Every structure is written in C-alpha cells, then in structure tokens.
Phi, psi and omega in degrees: 000322179297318179296322179298314180294321179297317178298321180296318180291327177295326179284336181232076185296341181296337182276347186300325181287343182252014184256127182235132179247120184219141176269122186277303184192174173247127178231114180055048177060019176250122181280112179268121183255130182253126175255119176258110190237119176270112186252130181290142178275349178234202180291147182296333180293342181256033189300329182279352183242007185246166178261138182259148182244136182266113180251139181250119180245116175261115190232131169229151184298330183281348186246009183296317184253359182249104182229151183230156178263129179230137177251128182246139180246146174263180184294336181274005178089354179281144183243158177226130178265127179232147176257123186231157173295155183294339181251025176283133180274168179297323178297315181297320180292321177298318179295323177296316180293323176299316180294316182290330182265000179059042178268167174278123182273091179252019176062024178245006178279148183218155174258125186250130174272114188242128178242093186295323182290327179270344182073037184237153171200154177208153175273130176294143172289151186300331184271353182291143179277125186296318183296321179295318179295318180298326180294335181267359183268154177281169182294332180274351181279161183207164174262138175244146178248115184205170176284148170211092183289342184268005187303318179234021182296334182291339174287333180270326181226070185296326183293334177290328184270337185234087177300144185299326183287349179259348180260119189299314185282350168290323177294320183289334183256016178059040173063035184256005183280123179287164182303319181297318179292329178300313179290322180299322179292328177287323186277329183284127181289341181281342180272163182232067178290163184208133174258135184222153178156173179277140174222151170275136179234134179274131178293136181296127179080005180232170179263352185277151177240145176227150183266123182226161178267130187234159178226132176247119180233175178298330183280346179149185178259128183236154171236149180269131179273357180220089177060235179251023183293139177257003181298138183306326182288346179258001183260134178241126180286125180260324184203143175264131185290325186295324186257018183222165172230154181254135186235149168277135177267114186267350178232046187299305183291314187288314187267328187244359179066032182295145181288339177226180179272006189246057182270151172209169182211159176250123186241126179294145183291325187260012179283175180266007177077025179271155184299325183289345179275348185273139173261097186275128181228161182210132180259169181281330183210174184293322181297319179295316179299316180298321179298312180298315184289323178292317178298322177301314180297317181293319179294324183283316187254337175058231186295340179298323178297320179293322176296319176300322180293326185274335185303313179301324179292322178292322179293323178296321178293321181297321185260006186298327182285351175274324188259348183292131179291140180257120180272138178280168180298321181293325179292323180293339182265004180289144177227158177281136182234150176243116181249022181287334180267191180288329181238133179291148179223154178278131178271109182275329183283118181300324180294318178294322179296318179294320179296320179295322179294320179294319179296322178295322177295319178296318179296323179294320179296318180295320179292323178294322179295319179293320182292323185277317188259332185068020182211149179278339192279113177284353182279350177298140189300337181256012184290157183295317185292340181272351182231349187295335184273349189299325183276359182284145183296329185276355181264125186244013172068218185268070174258159182278168177299318180294322179294322178295324176297317181299316181295317178299315179300315184293329186262013163123339179053043174265161180299132177091000176287128189212165171205160175242145181213165177284137180291138177280332183270334181227107185296341179269355184252168177232167180230131172265119177257122189228141177256131177213126182054042178062021174241142183259127182236154183236135180232124183276134179256114186251145174283142177221140185257140179212121180056040178078002179243142183260132178241171177241140182210148174244008177233043177059036174088359179295323176234119187244147182225146182285335177206174185288331178297316178298320179298313181296316180298323179296312183281353169283337180257333184230137179286321180058230180274358181278157178290339177201167178288157174282121186242312189237112178283135174291123186236134175236123181249158176252122180284000000 
C-alpha cells in the first residue's frame, strides 16, 4: 500500500506539498497509519483557483482486501450503507460519518448498538471493532449514530458519577479520597475498588422483581444471599464482566415491568439475544444507575478507556498547525476605535472595546432587520427573528415535552445539555429544556414588547434579546437565572 501511494504521488507531483504522513496511534498492536491528502476538486493545473477537500484514509496492511458492509441509522430513521475495513474501530467509523455528514467533530459522537425488540442499547467503546460487534447482533438490531456527551464525562467530574456511599473504600477511609485518587483506584489493576448498594433484580423466567444487595468488583457482579453480608459463602456470582456488556433498558416499565425508570441489564456477548439470557437490574435513581454502569465499563476496560479519552486531545495537538488560523501583519496591528465623537480615539480598555463591539453587533442586527423587513415588529410571520433560529442545531421545532426528555436522556444527561423547542401551551412562546445534576428542567421564553419592538426573555423581561440566537449566546457565557450555563446543544443529524 505504501508503494501504491508513493507511485501515485510520483504521477501527481503537485500533491506532494499537500501530503502528510502521520502515525495516529497503536490499537491492539496494529499500527494505524493516517494519510491526510488534500485532493483538488478540479484539474491539477488550476491548483491556485480550486477548493481542496480533506480526505481521511485509515489504512492497515491487514485490511486492504478485507472489507465489510455496515448500515448506520440516524435519529430520523434514515440509513446509510458504508463499506469499511474489517478492523475499523467505532471511533474511526464515527469520524468517517462526521466527515460525510459535514458535522462538527467535537469528539462527542458515538456509535450505538440498538436492539429494538429487547428494548436495549449501549454506546460502543471507541476501540471496539465494528465488524466484530455486528457479527454478534441479531437481524433486527442496528447501529445508530448520535451524540453522547457523557461518554467520558466521568474523567472530568468523577465525584458526580461515584457517590461516596456507593464506593466501598470511600466508606473505609471516612470519605477522604480526592477525585484524582478515586479514578486512579478504578484504573489501577493492583487496587480493589468496589461498588455496593441495593438493586432490584428480575427473576430469570419470571415477571417478578426483588430487591437485593449487590457488589460490583473486577471479578464480576455479585449479590448477597444474606442481607448486606460480604462473606464469600454469602456471595453469588451473577455475571462475568469479561464476557458481557452492559446496556441501558429504554423500555423498562412497559416491556419488562421494572419498578422504576432506571433499568439496565447485563447481556452475554455470545448469547442468542433471548430474554432469558439477560440479567435485568433496576436502580432507585439516575445517579445510581449511572454509577453502576460507569463502574462496569471501568472494571472491564480499565486504562484503555483513559487512552480512548486522551487520543482526541493528542490528535488535536498533532493537527493544530494545519487548522490554526494565521493572522497577517496588518491584522495584528488592528486596534479598537471609537468614532462616536467629533474626533476618533483609540480604545485602550479591553472591557470597553468588547462592549463597543457588542453594541456594534446589535446595531448591525437592527439595521439588517429594517433592511430586510422594512418593519420593526419581529412578531410578523415572515420576520427575521421568528425564523433566524430554525437552522440552529439546538432548535428542535414542535416536539413534545416527553420527546425533549428522550433526546436529553439519549445524549448523555450532563450539566448544560440543552435544546430549544416551540411551546405547546403558547404558540408565540418557546421553551428551553436544560439538564442539570441529571435532572431535566424547562424554562419558558416569552415575547415582550418595548417601544414597539418585540424581544424574547425567560426572566419576565429583566433580560431581553432581539432573537433566540442572541439569547442562547448570552446564556452560554452567563448563567443568569439558570442553574448552569448552556454548554452542549442537543444535535440530531440526517445521514
């Protein structure tokens, strides 16, 4: 393959200056080589007048002739068939789909293994081989492409994911373990961390659930046959971590009769996907379920998860000199000026300069509205402020309250995850749906009129905005009346 690429470059020497050879990473002792190739969209002789396209080729010697067909579905039910190498990982496939769908690559996209008949789904780990996972799936199962902001959130906020009362050695050390030590104990194979607590467990082959005390260790999931006893003679092994995967149950109450909405299950890798093979479990709340499921991933994959978390940051550093904007000498010499008086002056104060820039932006928006509409009223059905937000990723139109909850749940339930939708009770209003501390809250955005112009506000007019884009941008920088800033927009793409 290297000889083939070299021969290609010899035939097209114009590409040599745009060809970069970089080693990305090692995965399972296989050197994955990334070729970043800028290919002209027109004739090579017109190189200075054409647009270049960045194509990503992941090539290994073992996968040149071994390729498989995989079908990926988006949230709207539409599918895309892609041909991939047999050793392509979930991360590589997500990057390919991001490129083909023209999405923003913020390292939060995930490939989801979805089983509609069982009501189960899980996000594939970045290092998992897609073809291997597909081979273990049933004919009715499918892959979904969606956001998952919580995939590595536990590395950034471990105390949120692991409550002290559920971590055994936090109890033994009187809650003195710092967050960094908490993660080190989970990742180090020499340590013996343990998650403990009550869970509801469904009896195999029955509809009944019973509450038992359980322990999750590196060796597996155990339940105590005598209260909360940890004695070996009272522990019963329920599942082995190495040969199983953990899934979220999305139809817990309706399909499985779960006592709460926070069901999950452990499914063997080599099973036939039958209901009797599943170990159905249910937690009391979302935080407990997240703790059990995150600990399962850490115990099973260990340091590999941390490497998956770090790879995007290393790749960003590697490619930073390609994407960093280059400022010209004239741009570096620009200064902020104030021309409001008779004589222009240089604005030395950075705060004043930023305020002047924001005011200029507001004035430009007002002038654009007048030029386009010829009217001050944004409530007119064709006004700019009533449609300018429609193309934004965070706007989801006329969806229900329940649908907004489903989208928030699917994309990770991290602090600052949000979307905007049309209000069901007031057709002129909008609703901001925001996740904070794994709880979903709704804030109504109402129109308010002042001096013949209509603004939007979610704090009864104390803070007013000319359109929803301005409102979102403000609360991304300022918490205001919200419990947290807006950080992660809920995004749904069409493949």
